[in-house]
N, CA, C and O atoms as a Tinker XYZ file with bonds, in Angstrom:
   124  protein
     1  N     38.544000   30.148000   -4.734000    73     2
     2  CA    38.465000   28.929000   -3.908000    64     1     3
     3  C     36.989000   28.151000   -4.841000    63     2     4     5
     4  O     36.514000   28.824000   -5.756000    81     3
     5  N     36.538000   27.148000   -4.617000    73     3     6
     6  CA    35.808000   25.962000   -5.071000    64     5     7
     7  C     34.603000   25.601000   -4.514000    63     6     8     9
     8  O     34.349000   24.965000   -3.491000    81     7
     9  N     33.772000   26.200000   -5.499000    73     7    10
    10  CA    32.320000   26.908000   -4.279000    64     9    11
    11  C     31.822000   25.427000   -3.922000    63    10    12    13
    12  O     31.578000   25.247000   -2.729000    81    11
    13  N     31.666000   24.506000   -4.657000    73    11    14
    14  CA    31.511000   23.425000   -3.639000    64    13    15
    15  C     31.868000   23.093000   -2.128000    63    14    16    17
    16  O     31.156000   22.687000   -1.209000    81    15
    17  N     33.798000   23.544000   -2.214000    73    15    18
    18  CA    33.875000   22.763000   -1.500000    64    17    19
    19  C     33.648000   24.562000    0.330000    63    18    20    21
    20  O     33.558000   24.566000    1.558000    81    19
    21  N     33.670000   25.399000   -0.583000    73    19    22
    22  CA    33.287000   26.054000    0.389000    64    21    23
    23  C     31.857000   26.668000    0.531000    63    22    24    25
    24  O     31.734000   27.840000    0.889000    81    23
    25  N     30.858000   25.939000    0.273000    73    23    26
    26  CA    29.647000   25.012000    0.662000    64    25    27
    27  C     29.976000   24.550000    1.634000    63    26    28    29
    28  O     30.029000   25.170000    2.697000    81    27
    29  N     30.336000   23.092000    1.449000    73    27    30
    30  CA    30.514000   22.459000    2.125000    64    29    31
    31  C     31.077000   22.738000    3.173000    63    30    32    33
    32  O     30.731000   21.948000    4.052000    81    31
    33  N     32.040000   23.751000    3.643000    73    31    34
    34  CA    32.482000   24.453000    4.695000    64    33    35
    35  C     31.679000   25.231000    5.261000    63    34    36    37
    36  O     31.918000   25.571000    6.420000    81    35
    37  N     30.279000   25.810000    4.443000    73    35    38
    38  CA    29.002000   26.218000    5.107000    64    37    39
    39  C     28.492000   25.048000    5.757000    63    38    40    41
    40  O     28.948000   25.022000    6.900000    81    39
    41  N     27.823000   24.170000    5.554000    73    39    42
    42  CA    27.668000   22.554000    6.155000    64    41    43
    43  C     27.633000   22.482000    6.886000    63    42    44    45
    44  O     26.741000   22.516000    7.734000    81    43
    45  N     28.960000   22.301000    6.863000    73    43    46
    46  CA    29.912000   21.945000    8.575000    64    45    47
    47  C     30.181000   22.885000    9.139000    63    46    48    49
    48  O     30.670000   22.694000   10.252000    81    47
    49  N     30.010000   24.326000    8.681000    73    47    50
    50  CA    29.914000   25.188000   10.752000    64    49    51
    51  C     28.576000   25.394000   11.245000    63    50    52    53
    52  O     28.446000   25.685000   12.434000    81    51
    53  N     27.365000   25.266000   10.362000    73    51    54
    54  CA    26.196000   24.614000   10.771000    64    53    55
    55  C     25.878000   24.024000   11.324000    63    54    56    57
    56  O     25.064000   24.207000   12.229000    81    55
    57  N     26.765000   22.372000   10.774000    73    55    58
    58  CA    26.553000   20.795000   11.425000    64    57    59
    59  C     27.783000   21.558000   13.058000    63    58    60    61
    60  O     27.828000   20.724000   13.962000    81    59
    61  N     28.391000   22.518000   13.292000    73    59    62
    62  CA    28.384000   23.014000   14.529000    64    61    63
    63  C     28.192000   22.951000   15.183000    63    62    64    65
    64  O     28.327000   22.212000   16.158000    81    63
    65  N     27.550000   24.172000   14.752000    73    63    66
    66  CA    26.921000   25.666000   15.736000    64    65    67
    67  C     25.147000   24.273000   15.581000    63    66    68    69
    68  O     24.438000   24.330000   16.585000    81    67
    69  N     24.895000   23.763000   15.017000    73    67    70
    70  CA    23.204000   22.753000   15.619000    64    69    71
    71  C     23.094000   21.569000   15.039000    63    70    72    73
    72  O     22.218000   21.256000   14.232000    81    71
    73  N     24.922000   20.155000   15.855000    73    71    74
    74  CA    24.530000   18.854000   14.787000    64    73    75
    75  C     23.514000   18.407000   14.804000    63    74    76    77
    76  O     22.740000   18.539000   13.855000    81    75
    77  N     23.306000   17.940000   15.570000    73    75    78
    78  CA    21.287000   17.379000   15.850000    64    77    79
    79  C     20.785000   17.703000   14.015000    63    78    80    81
    80  O     20.796000   17.125000   12.928000    81    79
    81  N     20.419000   18.896000   14.573000    73    79    82
    82  CA    19.638000   19.997000   12.854000    64    81    83
    83  C     19.737000   19.361000   11.824000    63    82    84    85
    84  O     18.954000   19.117000   10.906000    81    83
    85  N     21.258000   18.978000   12.138000    73    83    86
    86  CA    21.682000   19.667000   10.649000    64    85    87
    87  C     22.666000   18.545000    9.703000    63    86    88    89
    88  O     23.227000   18.544000    8.607000    81    87
    89  N     22.485000   17.629000   10.855000    73    87    90
    90  CA    22.974000   15.938000    9.952000    64    89    91
    91  C     21.967000   15.445000    8.957000    63    90    92    93
    92  O     22.263000   15.047000    7.831000    81    91
    93  N     20.727000   15.499000    9.464000    73    91    94
    94  CA    19.910000   14.370000    8.363000    64    93    95
    95  C     20.017000   15.067000    6.378000    63    94    96    97
    96  O     19.999000   14.739000    5.191000    81    95
    97  N     20.152000   16.461000    7.573000    73    95    98
    98  CA    20.135000   17.753000    5.472000    64    97    99
    99  C     21.344000   16.957000    5.309000    63    98   100   101
   100  O     21.302000   15.947000    4.606000    81    99
   101  N     22.648000   17.394000    6.016000    73    99   102
   102  CA    23.948000   17.114000    5.798000    64   101   103
   103  C     24.266000   15.777000    4.600000    63   102   104   105
   104  O     24.936000   15.850000    3.570000    81   103
   105  N     23.600000   14.708000    5.108000    73   103   106
   106  CA    23.276000   13.183000    5.038000    64   105   107
   107  C     22.570000   12.976000    4.191000    63   106   108   109
   108  O     22.895000   11.986000    3.535000    81   107
   109  N     21.015000   13.865000    3.619000    73   107   110
   110  CA    20.439000   13.591000    2.765000    64   109   111
   111  C     21.064000   14.522000    1.235000    63   110   112   113
   112  O     20.528000   14.378000    0.136000    81   111
   113  N     21.983000   15.230000    1.422000    73   111   114
   114  CA    23.066000   16.089000    0.013000    64   113   115
   115  C     23.435000   14.882000   -0.450000    63   114   116   117
   116  O     22.947000   14.440000   -1.490000    81   115
   117  N     24.145000   14.353000    0.113000    73   115   118
   118  CA    25.171000   13.426000   -0.134000    64   117   119
   119  C     25.026000   11.846000   -0.104000    63   118   120   121
   120  O     25.961000   11.067000    0.081000    81   119
   121  N     23.599000   11.474000   -0.332000    73   119   122
   122  CA    23.367000   10.198000   -0.529000    64   121   123
   123  C     23.787000   10.404000   -2.229000    63   122   124
   124  O     23.748000    9.442000   -2.996000    81   123
């Protein structure tokens, strides 16, 4: 499995768990 894809999937899981708290972190990582 692509490690980047696995990492992104983990972030997406965190977003689902706590969307408002992790949205900014996810956004900053992809700036």
